C-alpha cells in the first residue's frame, strides 16, 4: 500500500512539473505521463472500492 501511495506522490510531482513545461514536452513524454496516470488511478480505485452498500 505504501508503494502505491509513493507512486501517486511521484506522479503528482511529475504532473506538476509537466504543467510548468508543457511547451517543452515531447508527445512521447505526454503519452508516458498519461499511461502512468492511468495505471496509478486504476490501482488506487481498485484498492479503494467501497464495500457493498457503502455511501460517501
C-alpha positions as protocol buffer text, in pm:
chain_id: "A"
residue {
  index: 1
  type: UNK
  ca { x: 0 y: 0 z: 0 }
}
residue {
  index: 2
  type: UNK
  ca { x: 280 y: 244 z: 83 }
}
residue {
  index: 3
  type: UNK
  ca { x: 437 y: 175 z: -254 }
}
residue {
  index: 4
  type: UNK
  ca { x: 118 y: 274 z: -437 }
}
residue {
  index: 5
  type: UNK
  ca { x: 90 y: 590 z: -227 }
}
residue {
  index: 6
  type: UNK
  ca { x: 450 y: 683 z: -311 }
}
residue {
  index: 7
  type: UNK
  ca { x: 385 y: 614 z: -677 }
}
residue {
  index: 8
  type: UNK
  ca { x: 90 y: 853 z: -659 }
}
residue {
  index: 9
  type: UNK
  ca { x: 304 y: 1120 z: -492 }
}
residue {
  index: 10
  type: UNK
  ca { x: 574 y: 1079 z: -757 }
}
residue {
  index: 11
  type: UNK
  ca { x: 314 y: 1102 z: -1032 }
}
residue {
  index: 12
  type: UNK
  ca { x: 167 y: 1420 z: -883 }
}
residue {
  index: 13
  type: UNK
  ca { x: 511 y: 1582 z: -872 }
}
residue {
  index: 14
  type: UNK
  ca { x: 580 y: 1475 z: -1231 }
}
residue {
  index: 15
  type: UNK
  ca { x: 247 y: 1617 z: -1346 }
}
residue {
  index: 16
  type: UNK
  ca { x: 310 y: 1946 z: -1167 }
}
residue {
  index: 17
  type: UNK
  ca { x: 649 y: 1974 z: -1335 }
}
residue {
  index: 18
  type: UNK
  ca { x: 500 y: 1883 z: -1673 }
}
residue {
  index: 19
  type: UNK
  ca { x: 236 y: 2155 z: -1640 }
}
residue {
  index: 20
  type: UNK
  ca { x: 511 y: 2411 z: -1587 }
}
residue {
  index: 21
  type: UNK
  ca { x: 693 y: 2293 z: -1901 }
}
residue {
  index: 22
  type: UNK
  ca { x: 416 y: 2187 z: -2139 }
}
residue {
  index: 23
  type: UNK
  ca { x: 577 y: 2363 z: -2432 }
}
residue {
  index: 24
  type: UNK
  ca { x: 894 y: 2152 z: -2391 }
}
residue {
  index: 25
  type: UNK
  ca { x: 735 y: 1807 z: -2358 }
}
residue {
  index: 26
  type: UNK
  ca { x: 753 y: 1566 z: -2646 }
}
residue {
  index: 27
  type: UNK
  ca { x: 446 y: 1372 z: -2748 }
}
residue {
  index: 28
  type: UNK
  ca { x: 619 y: 1060 z: -2612 }
}
residue {
  index: 29
  type: UNK
  ca { x: 665 y: 1224 z: -2269 }
}
residue {
  index: 30
  type: UNK
  ca { x: 298 y: 1325 z: -2262 }
}
residue {
  index: 31
  type: UNK
  ca { x: 193 y: 973 z: -2360 }
}
residue {
  index: 32
  type: UNK
  ca { x: 414 y: 824 z: -2087 }
}
residue {
  index: 33
  type: UNK
  ca { x: 263 y: 1057 z: -1826 }
}
residue {
  index: 34
  type: UNK
  ca { x: -88 y: 965 z: -1937 }
}
residue {
  index: 35
  type: UNK
  ca { x: -7 y: 594 z: -1920 }
}
residue {
  index: 36
  type: UNK
  ca { x: 139 y: 625 z: -1570 }
}
residue {
  index: 37
  type: UNK
  ca { x: -164 y: 832 z: -1463 }
}
residue {
  index: 38
  type: UNK
  ca { x: -398 y: 561 z: -1591 }
}
residue {
  index: 39
  type: UNK
  ca { x: -210 y: 288 z: -1406 }
}
residue {
  index: 40
  type: UNK
  ca { x: -189 y: 474 z: -1075 }
}
residue {
  index: 41
  type: UNK
  ca { x: -553 y: 586 z: -1082 }
}
residue {
  index: 42
  type: UNK
  ca { x: -668 y: 234 z: -1176 }
}
residue {
  index: 43
  type: UNK
  ca { x: -470 y: 82 z: -890 }
}
residue {
  index: 44
  type: UNK
  ca { x: -591 y: 344 z: -638 }
}
residue {
  index: 45
  type: UNK
  ca { x: -953 y: 290 z: -740 }
}
residue {
  index: 46
  type: UNK
  ca { x: -915 y: -87 z: -721 }
}
residue {
  index: 47
  type: UNK
  ca { x: -768 y: -54 z: -372 }
}
residue {
  index: 48
  type: UNK
  ca { x: -1037 y: 183 z: -251 }
}
residue {
  index: 49
  type: UNK
  ca { x: -1350 y: 11 z: -384 }
}
residue {
  index: 50
  type: UNK
  ca { x: -1635 y: 89 z: -141 }
}
residue {
  index: 51
  type: UNK
  ca { x: -1791 y: -203 z: 38 }
}
residue {
  index: 52
  type: UNK
  ca { x: -2130 y: -306 z: -93 }
}
residue {
  index: 53
  type: UNK
  ca { x: -2397 y: -60 z: 20 }
}
residue {
  index: 54
  type: UNK
  ca { x: -2144 y: 195 z: 149 }
}
residue {
  index: 55
  type: UNK
  ca { x: -2221 y: 555 z: 51 }
}
residue {
  index: 56
  type: UNK
  ca { x: -1983 y: 851 z: 75 }
}
